[in-house]
Amino acid sequence: MRASAAAVWRFCRRKPLGAAGGLIVVGLVALALFGDRIAPYDYDETIAGARMRPPSARFWMGTDNLGRDVWTRVVFGARVSMTVGFGAVLLGTALATLIGVTSGYFAGGYDTVVQRVVDAWQAFPFLIIVLSLMAVLGPGRLNVILALGVAGAAGASRVIRSATVAVIGSAYVEGARALGCGHLRILARHVLPNVAAPIIILATIGLGSAILAESALSFLGFGVPPPYPSWGGMLSGSGRSYMYQAPWMALWPGLAISLAVYGFNMLGDALRDVLDPRLRGTTGGPIR
Amino acid sequence: MSGYVLHRLVVAIPSLLIASFIVFALPRLIPGDVVQLMLEEQASGSNLDDLRATLGLDRPIATQYVEWLGRVVRGDLGESLWTKRPVLGELARRLPVSLELGLLAVCFSVAIALPVGILAAVRQDTVADYIARSAAILGLSVPGYWVATLVIVLPAIWWGWSPAPGFVDFRANPWGHLAQFVLPALILGVASAAALMRMTRAMLLEVLRQDYVRTAWSKGLRERAVVLRHGMANAIIPVVTILGLHVAQLFGGTVIFETIFGLPGMGLFLFDAISQRDYPVIQGANLLIVAVVVATNLLVDLLYAVIDPRIRS
């Protein structure tokens, strides 16, 4: 416990921006967990006589065209972003690890076939394949997680595969094999712990991309269905025509998305520098 | 050189085939039956088994795929479930709009990323570098569709200005036609410029530490020659790789930006098709996009050979 606290303190001293990112992440998780206690109203509660009020002491992010408190909806929106983000990354990372580690470890014909499939999968632009999957699966939070997880796995599996290839060339894996260890034991005890660093980094940076992608899906109307608030959804739909009279409706959800993605990007960047400097320059591309 | 090109072409074929199978399988992934879904969506009263037989869905999946692929190769992508028009013709009409948007976005992206990336690397750890890096991280975090929303909403509130509605044809008004692309392409380009700039900076920094760069300095060359001729020439390959990957992602962006700015391209077409679950159109658009992406990757590989003499031999 003392040792890990010291490690966190050292990380904060060395990477202040990364620590700031970590703080944002902790704040967002807290919003998502304790949303119903933090938010002053219910997420679809219409407050009588408070339609499109500008930010004030009572509604400090204003109210929307249906008289709902924007701050309340931003708080509940964090739930969608966090559950979808963590869910998609958990699924995507598990898939990517399975594909990447086995492909790198078993090599040969299996590797060739798997890599050609990954090639093909990567030929689809991320948002295009996610949208097409959503057309097939239909809207809903679980389906968004499924689509984002499956679509994101291919790229990450590449990095994990090359890390695995580097690990299995090492003397300790050769030694384990000479001692008669089975594949499962070598994979679990020797390969996985040594490719953990890139996996953690990919997952952290992937969280930012997943949140961005979820918000884009909701913005286009294929994410979490209303009236449950999601940040992307709050920027789209019926509210769009009211933004000319109530610009705060367009401001806060966008700021929330940017802050969340910024937090995960900064944390991921710093983790990468500390854990594995070889991965420099692998920060996600634009998904918008 | 020709061997290299041939090898690249041969490697591209299996990925295209597998990608085509993914596209083929897409509507078949739904739990239940595509026929039930089609009938439900179209609300027509015809018999389920009849429609299954017409679509060939009662035969083995491998047979279905080979037949489908045969039609695709002959340019038959089927017809839209809604408009009943051939998908290929509809796509061909819309592709130029998306290509124009994408190409302009790439131009903006490169025009921003390369100079800023080079400046940030050459002036490492100065104020300019710090600003460039912070701006890049901001560019990676801020969603483009939000910026687009603000760009449409705020000027309308402040100055009563808004982008003219309706699509301007090139033949009717060349300048107006180009002008309507500038704003979406700029926002789309800035998004990809952020990642490209970071890559440029990181690669150039690595190259500038090499011995041959020190030699170039000690020969008394000017900074411009050292950085551009000796530095950038060696740092450009990974930058081109990232650029190639971004072309694919820009296609994803066209769905959002064509929807926001009302440009009648492939992205908007695909968006409408997805909203209506128009599977032949979704399949056709995906196929065409994948083909463009694979072609771009090939082009990038060929570009390597042009840029880097080591690959040619």
Coordinates of C-alpha atoms in Angstrom, one line a residue:
Chain A
M1 CA 0.0 0.0 0.0
R2 CA 2.8 2.4 1.0
A3 CA 4.8 1.4 -2.1
S4 CA 1.9 2.1 -4.5
A5 CA 1.1 5.4 -2.8
A6 CA 4.8 6.4 -3.3
A7 CA 4.6 5.3 -7.0
V8 CA 1.5 7.5 -7.5
W9 CA 3.2 10.4 -5.8
R10 CA 6.3 10.0 -8.0
F11 CA 4.1 9.8 -11.1
C12 CA 2.4 13.1 -10.1
R13 CA 5.8 14.8 -9.6
R14 CA 7.2 13.6 -12.9
K15 CA 4.1 14.1 -15.0
P16 CA 1.9 16.9 -13.6
L17 CA -0.2 17.1 -16.8
G18 CA -0.8 13.3 -16.6
A19 CA -1.8 13.7 -13.0
A20 CA -4.2 16.5 -14.0
G21 CA -5.7 14.1 -16.5
G22 CA -6.0 11.4 -13.8
L23 CA -7.8 13.9 -11.6
I24 CA -10.3 14.6 -14.3
V25 CA -10.8 10.9 -14.8
V26 CA -11.4 10.4 -11.1
G27 CA -13.9 13.3 -11.1
L28 CA -15.8 11.9 -14.0
V29 CA -16.0 8.4 -12.4
A30 CA -17.3 10.1 -9.2
L31 CA -20.0 12.0 -11.3
A32 CA -21.0 8.7 -12.9
L33 CA -21.2 6.8 -9.6
F34 CA -22.9 9.4 -7.4
G35 CA -24.9 11.2 -10.2
D36 CA -28.2 10.9 -8.5
R37 CA -26.9 12.5 -5.3
I38 CA -24.9 15.2 -7.1
A39 CA -27.6 16.3 -9.6
P40 CA -30.2 18.6 -8.2
Y41 CA -33.1 17.3 -10.4
D42 CA -34.0 14.1 -12.2
Y43 CA -32.6 13.7 -15.7
D44 CA -36.0 14.0 -17.5
E45 CA -37.7 16.3 -14.9
T46 CA -39.4 19.2 -16.6
I47 CA -39.2 22.2 -14.3
A48 CA -42.4 24.3 -14.7
G49 CA -41.9 27.8 -16.1
A50 CA -38.1 27.3 -16.6
R51 CA -37.8 26.8 -20.4
M52 CA -34.5 27.9 -21.9
R53 CA -33.3 29.8 -18.9
P54 CA -29.8 31.2 -19.2
P55 CA -27.2 30.1 -16.6
S56 CA -28.0 31.5 -13.2
A57 CA -27.5 30.7 -9.5
R58 CA -30.4 28.2 -9.6
F59 CA -29.6 26.6 -13.0
W60 CA -25.9 27.2 -13.3
M61 CA -25.7 25.7 -16.8
G62 CA -29.1 26.9 -17.8
T63 CA -32.1 24.9 -18.9
D64 CA -33.0 23.3 -22.2
N65 CA -36.0 23.7 -24.6
L66 CA -38.1 21.3 -22.5
G67 CA -37.3 23.1 -19.2
R68 CA -34.8 20.4 -18.0
D69 CA -31.7 21.4 -16.0
V70 CA -28.6 21.2 -18.2
W71 CA -26.2 20.5 -15.3
T72 CA -28.3 17.6 -14.2
R73 CA -28.3 16.2 -17.7
V74 CA -24.5 16.7 -18.0
V75 CA -24.0 14.8 -14.7
F76 CA -26.2 11.8 -15.9
G77 CA -24.5 12.0 -19.3
A78 CA -21.3 11.1 -17.5
R79 CA -22.9 7.7 -16.8
V80 CA -23.4 6.9 -20.4
S81 CA -19.9 8.1 -21.4
M82 CA -18.2 6.1 -18.5
T83 CA -20.2 2.9 -18.9
V84 CA -19.9 2.8 -22.6
G85 CA -16.2 3.9 -22.5
F86 CA -15.1 1.4 -19.9
G87 CA -17.4 -1.4 -21.3
A88 CA -16.2 -0.9 -24.9
V89 CA -12.5 -0.7 -23.9
L90 CA -12.8 -3.8 -21.6
L91 CA -14.4 -5.8 -24.5
G92 CA -12.0 -4.4 -27.1
T93 CA -8.9 -4.9 -25.0
A94 CA -9.9 -8.5 -24.1
L95 CA -10.5 -9.3 -27.8
A96 CA -7.3 -7.5 -28.9
T97 CA -5.2 -9.3 -26.3
L98 CA -6.7 -12.7 -27.3
I99 CA -6.0 -12.0 -31.0
G100 CA -2.7 -10.3 -30.6
V101 CA -1.1 -12.6 -28.0
T102 CA -2.1 -15.9 -29.8
S103 CA -1.2 -14.5 -33.2
G104 CA 2.2 -13.5 -32.0
Y105 CA 2.8 -16.6 -30.0
F106 CA 1.7 -19.4 -32.3
A107 CA 3.0 -17.6 -35.5
G108 CA 3.0 -19.6 -38.7
G109 CA -0.2 -20.2 -40.8
Y110 CA -2.5 -19.2 -38.0
D111 CA -0.7 -15.8 -37.6
T112 CA -0.9 -15.2 -41.4
V113 CA -4.6 -15.9 -41.6
V114 CA -5.4 -13.8 -38.5
Q115 CA -3.3 -10.9 -39.7
R116 CA -5.0 -10.9 -43.1
V117 CA -8.4 -10.7 -41.3
V118 CA -7.1 -7.9 -39.1
D119 CA -5.9 -6.1 -42.3
A120 CA -9.4 -6.4 -43.8
W121 CA -11.0 -5.2 -40.6
Q122 CA -8.7 -2.2 -40.5
A123 CA -9.6 -1.3 -44.1
F124 CA -13.0 -0.1 -42.7
P125 CA -12.9 3.4 -41.3
F126 CA -13.7 3.2 -37.6
L127 CA -16.9 5.3 -37.6
I128 CA -18.2 3.7 -40.8
I129 CA -17.9 0.1 -39.4
V130 CA -19.3 1.2 -36.0
L131 CA -22.3 2.9 -37.7
S132 CA -22.9 -0.1 -40.0
L133 CA -22.8 -2.4 -37.0
M134 CA -25.3 -0.2 -35.2
A135 CA -27.6 -0.4 -38.2
V136 CA -27.6 -4.2 -37.8
L137 CA -27.7 -4.3 -34.0
G138 CA -30.1 -1.5 -33.4
P139 CA -29.7 1.3 -30.8
G140 CA -29.1 0.8 -27.1
R141 CA -26.3 1.1 -24.6
L142 CA -25.2 -2.6 -24.8
N143 CA -25.1 -2.5 -28.6
V144 CA -22.9 0.6 -28.6
I145 CA -20.5 -1.2 -26.3
L146 CA -20.5 -4.2 -28.5
A147 CA -20.0 -2.2 -31.8
L148 CA -17.2 0.0 -30.3
G149 CA -15.4 -2.9 -28.7
V150 CA -15.4 -5.1 -31.8
A151 CA -14.4 -2.3 -34.1
G152 CA -11.6 -1.1 -31.9
A153 CA -10.0 -4.4 -31.3
A154 CA -8.2 -4.8 -34.6
G155 CA -5.8 -1.8 -34.3
A156 CA -4.9 -2.6 -30.7
S157 CA -4.3 -6.3 -31.5
R158 CA -1.5 -5.2 -33.9
V159 CA 0.5 -3.5 -31.1
I160 CA -0.1 -6.3 -28.7
R161 CA 1.1 -8.8 -31.3
S162 CA 4.4 -7.0 -31.9
A163 CA 4.9 -6.8 -28.2
T164 CA 4.3 -10.5 -27.9
V165 CA 6.7 -11.3 -30.7
A166 CA 9.4 -9.3 -28.9
V167 CA 8.7 -11.2 -25.6
I168 CA 8.8 -14.8 -27.0
G169 CA 12.2 -14.2 -28.5
S170 CA 13.6 -13.7 -25.0
A171 CA 15.7 -16.2 -23.0
Y172 CA 13.2 -16.7 -20.2
V173 CA 10.5 -17.9 -22.6
E174 CA 13.0 -20.2 -24.2
G175 CA 13.9 -21.4 -20.7
A176 CA 10.3 -22.0 -19.7
R177 CA 9.9 -24.1 -22.9
A178 CA 13.0 -26.1 -22.2
L179 CA 11.6 -26.9 -18.7
G180 CA 8.6 -28.4 -20.5
C181 CA 6.0 -25.7 -19.7
G182 CA 2.8 -26.0 -21.8
H183 CA 1.5 -23.2 -24.1
L184 CA -1.1 -22.1 -21.6
R185 CA 1.4 -21.8 -18.7
I186 CA 3.9 -19.9 -20.9
L187 CA 1.2 -17.5 -22.1
A188 CA -0.3 -16.9 -18.7
R189 CA 2.9 -16.7 -16.6
H190 CA 5.5 -15.3 -19.0
V191 CA 4.0 -13.6 -22.0
L192 CA 0.9 -11.8 -20.5
P193 CA 2.7 -10.1 -17.6
N194 CA 5.4 -8.8 -20.0
V195 CA 2.9 -7.3 -22.5
A196 CA 0.8 -5.8 -19.7
A197 CA 2.3 -2.3 -20.1
P198 CA 1.3 -1.7 -23.7
I199 CA -2.1 -3.2 -23.0
I200 CA -2.7 -0.7 -20.1
I201 CA -1.5 2.2 -22.3
L202 CA -3.7 1.2 -25.2
A203 CA -6.7 0.8 -22.9
T204 CA -6.2 4.3 -21.4
I205 CA -5.8 6.0 -24.7
G206 CA -8.6 3.8 -26.1
L207 CA -11.0 5.2 -23.4
G208 CA -10.7 8.7 -24.8
S209 CA -11.4 7.4 -28.4
A210 CA -14.3 5.3 -27.2
I211 CA -15.9 8.3 -25.4
L212 CA -15.4 10.4 -28.5
A213 CA -16.9 7.7 -30.7
E214 CA -19.9 7.1 -28.4
S215 CA -20.7 10.9 -28.4
A216 CA -20.5 10.9 -32.2
L217 CA -22.8 8.0 -32.4
S218 CA -25.3 9.6 -30.0
F219 CA -24.9 12.9 -31.9
L220 CA -25.9 11.1 -35.2
G221 CA -28.8 9.4 -33.3
F222 CA -27.5 5.9 -33.2
G223 CA -26.4 5.8 -29.6
V224 CA -28.3 5.6 -26.4
P225 CA -31.9 6.5 -27.1
P226 CA -33.6 9.6 -25.5
P227 CA -34.8 10.7 -23.0
Y228 CA -31.7 9.4 -21.2
P229 CA -29.1 12.1 -21.6
S230 CA -25.8 11.4 -23.3
W231 CA -23.4 14.3 -24.1
G232 CA -23.4 13.7 -27.9
G233 CA -27.2 13.3 -27.9
M234 CA -27.6 16.6 -26.1
L235 CA -25.9 18.3 -29.0
S236 CA -28.3 16.9 -31.6
G237 CA -31.9 16.1 -32.2
S238 CA -34.7 18.5 -31.4
G239 CA -32.4 20.8 -29.3
R240 CA -30.4 21.9 -32.4
S241 CA -33.0 24.4 -33.6
Y242 CA -33.2 26.0 -30.2
M243 CA -29.5 26.6 -29.8
Y244 CA -29.8 29.9 -31.6
Q245 CA -31.8 31.2 -28.7
A246 CA -30.1 29.1 -26.0
P247 CA -26.5 28.7 -27.0
W248 CA -25.6 27.3 -23.5
M249 CA -27.4 24.1 -24.7
A250 CA -24.7 23.6 -27.2
L251 CA -21.8 24.7 -25.0
W252 CA -21.8 22.5 -21.9
P253 CA -22.1 19.0 -23.3
G254 CA -19.4 19.7 -25.8
L255 CA -17.1 21.0 -23.1
A256 CA -17.8 17.9 -21.0
I257 CA -16.8 15.6 -23.9
S258 CA -13.7 17.6 -24.6
L259 CA -12.7 17.6 -20.9
A260 CA -13.3 13.8 -20.6
V261 CA -11.3 13.0 -23.7
Y262 CA -8.5 15.4 -22.8
G263 CA -8.3 13.8 -19.3
F264 CA -7.9 10.3 -20.7
N265 CA -5.5 11.4 -23.5
M266 CA -3.2 13.2 -21.0
L267 CA -3.3 10.3 -18.5
G268 CA -2.6 7.8 -21.4
D269 CA 0.2 10.0 -22.8
A270 CA 1.9 10.2 -19.4
L271 CA 1.5 6.5 -18.6
R272 CA 3.0 5.7 -22.0
D273 CA 6.0 7.9 -21.3
V274 CA 6.5 6.3 -17.9
L275 CA 5.7 2.7 -18.7
D276 CA 6.8 2.2 -22.3
P277 CA 8.6 5.1 -24.2
R278 CA 8.8 2.9 -27.3
L279 CA 5.1 3.4 -28.1
R280 CA 5.6 7.2 -28.6
G281 CA 3.3 8.6 -31.3
T282 CA 0.6 5.9 -31.1
T283 CA -2.1 8.3 -29.7
G284 CA -5.4 7.6 -31.4
G285 CA -6.4 9.2 -34.6
P286 CA -9.4 11.5 -35.2
I287 CA -12.7 9.8 -34.8
R288 CA -15.2 12.5 -35.5
Chain B
M1 CA 10.8 -1.8 -58.0
S2 CA 8.3 -3.8 -60.1
G3 CA 8.7 -6.8 -57.7
Y4 CA 7.9 -4.5 -54.8
V5 CA 4.8 -3.2 -56.5
L6 CA 3.7 -6.7 -57.5
H7 CA 4.1 -8.0 -53.9
R8 CA 2.0 -5.1 -52.5
L9 CA -0.7 -5.8 -55.0
V10 CA -0.8 -9.5 -54.2
V11 CA -1.0 -8.8 -50.4
A12 CA -3.9 -6.4 -51.0
I13 CA -6.1 -9.0 -52.7
P14 CA -6.8 -11.3 -49.7
S15 CA -7.7 -8.3 -47.5
L16 CA -10.1 -7.1 -50.1
L17 CA -11.7 -10.5 -50.3
I18 CA -12.0 -10.9 -46.6
A19 CA -13.4 -7.3 -46.3
S20 CA -15.9 -8.1 -49.0
F21 CA -17.0 -11.2 -46.9
I22 CA -17.4 -8.9 -43.9
V23 CA -19.6 -6.6 -46.0
F24 CA -21.6 -9.6 -47.3
A25 CA -22.0 -11.0 -43.8
L26 CA -23.1 -7.7 -42.2
P27 CA -26.9 -7.9 -42.7
R28 CA -26.8 -11.6 -41.8
L29 CA -25.4 -10.9 -38.3
I30 CA -28.8 -9.7 -37.1
P31 CA -30.5 -12.1 -34.6
G32 CA -33.4 -13.4 -36.5
D33 CA -33.9 -13.1 -40.2
V34 CA -33.1 -10.3 -42.7
V35 CA -36.3 -11.2 -44.6
Q36 CA -38.6 -10.6 -41.6
L37 CA -36.8 -7.3 -41.0
M38 CA -37.2 -6.2 -44.7
L39 CA -40.8 -7.1 -44.7
E40 CA -41.4 -5.4 -41.4
E41 CA -39.6 -2.3 -42.6
Q42 CA -41.3 -2.3 -46.0
A43 CA -44.6 -3.4 -44.6
S44 CA -45.4 -5.4 -47.6
G45 CA -47.6 -8.5 -47.4
S46 CA -45.7 -11.0 -49.6
N47 CA -44.8 -14.4 -48.4
L48 CA -41.6 -14.9 -46.4
D49 CA -40.5 -18.0 -48.2
D50 CA -41.1 -16.4 -51.6
L51 CA -38.8 -13.5 -50.7
R52 CA -36.2 -15.9 -49.3
A53 CA -36.1 -17.9 -52.5
T54 CA -35.9 -14.7 -54.6
L55 CA -33.0 -13.4 -52.6
G56 CA -31.4 -16.9 -52.6
L57 CA -31.4 -17.0 -48.8
D58 CA -32.5 -20.6 -48.8
R59 CA -29.1 -21.8 -50.3
P60 CA -25.8 -22.5 -48.4
I61 CA -24.0 -19.3 -47.3
A62 CA -20.9 -20.1 -49.4
T63 CA -23.0 -20.3 -52.5
Q64 CA -24.7 -17.1 -51.6
Y65 CA -21.4 -15.3 -51.1
V66 CA -19.8 -16.5 -54.4
E67 CA -22.9 -15.4 -56.3
W68 CA -23.0 -12.1 -54.6
L69 CA -19.3 -11.5 -55.3
G70 CA -19.9 -12.4 -58.9
R71 CA -22.5 -9.7 -59.2
V72 CA -20.4 -7.2 -57.4
V73 CA -17.4 -7.8 -59.7
R74 CA -19.8 -7.2 -62.7
G75 CA -20.7 -3.8 -61.1
D76 CA -24.2 -4.9 -59.8
L77 CA -24.5 -3.8 -56.2
G78 CA -28.2 -4.4 -56.1
E79 CA -30.9 -1.7 -55.7
S80 CA -32.0 0.4 -52.8
L81 CA -34.8 -1.1 -50.8
W82 CA -36.4 2.3 -50.6
T83 CA -35.8 4.2 -53.9
K84 CA -35.5 1.0 -56.0
R85 CA -32.6 2.7 -57.9
P86 CA -29.4 0.8 -58.6
V87 CA -26.9 1.4 -55.8
L88 CA -23.8 1.8 -58.0
G89 CA -25.3 4.7 -59.9
E90 CA -26.3 6.5 -56.7
L91 CA -22.9 6.0 -55.2
A92 CA -21.1 7.1 -58.3
R93 CA -23.1 10.4 -58.2
R94 CA -22.1 11.1 -54.6
L95 CA -18.5 9.9 -54.4
P96 CA -17.0 13.0 -56.0
V97 CA -18.5 15.3 -53.3
S98 CA -17.0 13.1 -50.5
L99 CA -13.6 12.9 -52.3
E100 CA -13.6 16.7 -52.7
L101 CA -14.3 17.2 -49.0
G102 CA -11.7 14.5 -48.0
L103 CA -9.0 15.9 -50.4
L104 CA -9.4 19.4 -49.2
A105 CA -9.3 18.2 -45.6
V106 CA -6.0 16.4 -46.3
C107 CA -4.6 19.6 -47.9
F108 CA -5.5 21.6 -44.8
S109 CA -4.2 18.9 -42.5
V110 CA -0.8 18.8 -44.2
A111 CA -0.6 22.5 -44.6
I112 CA -1.0 22.9 -40.8
A113 CA 0.7 19.9 -39.5
L114 CA 4.1 19.9 -41.3
P115 CA 5.2 23.5 -40.7
V116 CA 4.0 23.5 -37.1
G117 CA 5.5 20.0 -36.5
I118 CA 8.8 21.1 -37.9
L119 CA 8.8 24.3 -36.0
A120 CA 8.0 22.5 -32.7
A121 CA 10.8 20.0 -33.2
V122 CA 13.4 22.6 -34.2
R123 CA 12.5 24.9 -31.4
Q124 CA 12.0 22.1 -28.9
D125 CA 11.0 23.1 -25.3
T126 CA 10.4 26.8 -26.3
V127 CA 7.2 28.7 -25.9
A128 CA 6.3 27.9 -29.6
D129 CA 6.8 24.2 -29.0
Y130 CA 4.7 24.3 -25.9
I131 CA 1.9 26.1 -27.6
A132 CA 2.0 23.7 -30.6
R133 CA 1.9 20.7 -28.4
S134 CA -1.0 21.9 -26.2
A135 CA -3.0 22.9 -29.3
A136 CA -2.4 19.4 -30.7
I137 CA -3.7 17.7 -27.6
L138 CA -6.7 20.1 -27.6
G139 CA -7.3 19.2 -31.3
L140 CA -7.3 15.5 -30.4
S141 CA -9.8 16.0 -27.6
V142 CA -12.4 18.4 -29.0
P143 CA -15.0 16.7 -31.1
G144 CA -15.2 18.1 -34.6
Y145 CA -19.0 18.0 -34.8
W146 CA -19.1 20.2 -31.7
V147 CA -16.8 22.8 -33.3
A148 CA -19.0 22.6 -36.4
T149 CA -22.1 23.1 -34.3
L150 CA -20.6 26.2 -32.6
V151 CA -19.3 27.5 -36.0
I152 CA -22.9 27.4 -37.3
V153 CA -24.7 28.6 -34.2
L154 CA -22.5 31.4 -32.8
P155 CA -21.9 33.5 -35.9
A156 CA -25.7 33.3 -36.5
I157 CA -26.3 34.7 -33.0
W158 CA -23.5 37.4 -33.0
W159 CA -23.6 38.6 -36.6
G160 CA -26.7 37.0 -38.1
W161 CA -24.4 35.1 -40.5
S162 CA -25.0 31.5 -41.5
P163 CA -23.8 29.3 -44.3
A164 CA -26.0 29.4 -47.3
P165 CA -28.4 26.5 -47.4
G166 CA -28.5 24.2 -50.4
F167 CA -25.7 22.6 -52.4
V168 CA -24.0 24.7 -55.1
D169 CA -23.1 22.9 -58.2
F170 CA -19.6 23.4 -59.7
R171 CA -20.9 24.2 -63.2
A172 CA -23.3 26.8 -61.8
N173 CA -20.9 28.6 -59.6
P174 CA -17.3 27.3 -59.3
W175 CA -16.3 29.7 -56.5
G176 CA -19.5 29.2 -54.5
H177 CA -19.0 25.4 -55.0
L178 CA -15.5 25.4 -53.5
A179 CA -16.4 27.9 -50.8
Q180 CA -19.0 25.6 -49.3
F181 CA -16.4 23.0 -48.7
V182 CA -13.9 25.2 -46.9
L183 CA -15.5 25.3 -43.5
P184 CA -16.2 21.5 -43.1
A185 CA -12.8 20.6 -44.7
L186 CA -11.0 23.0 -42.4
I187 CA -12.6 21.5 -39.2
L188 CA -12.1 18.0 -40.5
G189 CA -8.5 18.8 -41.4
V190 CA -7.6 20.4 -38.1
A191 CA -8.7 17.2 -36.3
S192 CA -6.3 15.0 -38.3
A193 CA -3.6 17.7 -38.2
A194 CA -3.2 17.3 -34.5
A195 CA -2.0 13.7 -34.7
L196 CA 0.0 14.3 -37.8
M197 CA 1.8 17.3 -36.2
R198 CA 2.7 15.1 -33.1
M199 CA 4.1 12.4 -35.4
T200 CA 6.1 15.0 -37.5
R201 CA 7.6 16.5 -34.3
A202 CA 8.4 13.1 -32.7
M203 CA 10.1 11.7 -35.8
L204 CA 12.0 14.8 -36.7
L205 CA 13.3 15.0 -33.1
E206 CA 14.6 11.5 -33.4
V207 CA 16.3 12.1 -36.8
L208 CA 17.9 15.4 -35.6
R209 CA 19.9 13.5 -33.0
Q210 CA 21.5 11.3 -35.6
D211 CA 25.2 11.4 -36.5
Y212 CA 24.6 12.4 -40.1
V213 CA 22.7 15.5 -39.0
R214 CA 25.6 16.5 -36.8
T215 CA 27.9 16.0 -39.8
A216 CA 25.5 18.2 -41.9
W217 CA 25.8 20.9 -39.2
S218 CA 29.6 20.7 -39.0
K219 CA 29.8 21.0 -42.8
G220 CA 28.5 24.5 -42.2
L221 CA 25.1 23.9 -43.9
R222 CA 22.4 26.4 -43.2
E223 CA 19.6 25.4 -40.8
R224 CA 17.1 25.2 -43.6
A225 CA 19.2 22.6 -45.5
V226 CA 19.9 20.6 -42.4
V227 CA 16.3 20.4 -41.2
L228 CA 14.6 20.0 -44.5
R229 CA 17.1 18.1 -46.7
H230 CA 18.7 15.9 -44.1
G231 CA 16.1 15.9 -41.3
M232 CA 12.7 15.9 -42.9
A233 CA 13.7 13.7 -45.8
N234 CA 14.4 10.9 -43.3
A235 CA 11.5 11.7 -40.9
I236 CA 8.8 11.8 -43.6
I237 CA 8.1 8.0 -44.0
P238 CA 6.1 7.5 -40.7
V239 CA 4.4 10.8 -41.3
V240 CA 3.2 9.5 -44.7
T241 CA 2.0 6.3 -43.0
I242 CA -0.1 8.2 -40.5
L243 CA -1.4 10.4 -43.4
G244 CA -2.5 7.3 -45.3
L245 CA -4.3 5.9 -42.2
H246 CA -6.0 9.3 -41.8
V247 CA -7.5 9.2 -45.3
A248 CA -9.5 6.1 -44.1
Q249 CA -10.6 7.9 -40.9
L250 CA -11.5 11.1 -42.9
F251 CA -14.2 9.0 -44.6
G252 CA -15.8 8.4 -41.2
G253 CA -15.7 12.2 -40.7
T254 CA -17.6 12.8 -43.9
V255 CA -20.6 11.0 -42.5
I256 CA -20.8 13.6 -39.7
F257 CA -19.8 16.7 -41.7
E258 CA -21.9 16.0 -44.7
T259 CA -24.8 15.6 -42.4
I260 CA -24.1 18.8 -40.5
F261 CA -23.4 21.0 -43.6
G262 CA -25.9 19.3 -45.9
L263 CA -23.4 18.2 -48.5
P264 CA -24.9 15.4 -50.8
G265 CA -22.0 13.0 -50.7
M266 CA -21.5 9.4 -49.8
G267 CA -21.4 10.1 -46.0
L268 CA -24.9 11.6 -46.0
F269 CA -26.1 8.8 -48.3
L270 CA -24.7 6.2 -45.9
F271 CA -26.2 8.1 -42.9
D272 CA -29.7 8.0 -44.5
A273 CA -29.3 4.4 -45.5
I274 CA -28.3 3.4 -41.9
S275 CA -31.3 5.4 -40.5
Q276 CA -33.6 3.4 -42.8
R277 CA -31.7 0.1 -42.6
D278 CA -31.3 0.1 -46.4
Y279 CA -28.9 -2.9 -46.5
P280 CA -27.9 -2.9 -50.2
V281 CA -26.9 0.7 -49.9
I282 CA -25.0 0.1 -46.6
Q283 CA -23.2 -2.8 -48.2
G284 CA -22.4 -0.9 -51.4
A285 CA -21.1 2.2 -49.6
N286 CA -18.9 0.0 -47.3
L287 CA -17.5 -1.9 -50.3
L288 CA -16.7 1.3 -52.2
I289 CA -15.1 2.9 -49.1
V290 CA -13.0 -0.2 -48.4
A291 CA -11.9 -0.2 -52.0
V292 CA -10.8 3.5 -51.8
V293 CA -9.0 2.8 -48.5
V294 CA -7.1 -0.2 -49.9
A295 CA -6.2 1.8 -53.0
T296 CA -4.9 4.6 -50.8
N297 CA -2.8 2.2 -48.8
L298 CA -1.3 0.9 -52.0
L299 CA -0.6 4.4 -53.1
V300 CA 1.1 5.1 -49.8
D301 CA 3.2 2.0 -50.3
L302 CA 4.2 3.2 -53.7
L303 CA 4.9 6.6 -52.3
Y304 CA 7.4 5.0 -49.9
A305 CA 9.3 3.6 -52.9
V306 CA 9.4 7.0 -54.5
I307 CA 10.5 8.8 -51.3
D308 CA 12.9 6.2 -49.9
P309 CA 15.5 4.7 -52.2
R310 CA 16.2 2.0 -49.7
I311 CA 12.8 0.4 -50.4
R312 CA 13.3 0.4 -54.1
S313 CA 16.4 -1.9 -54.1

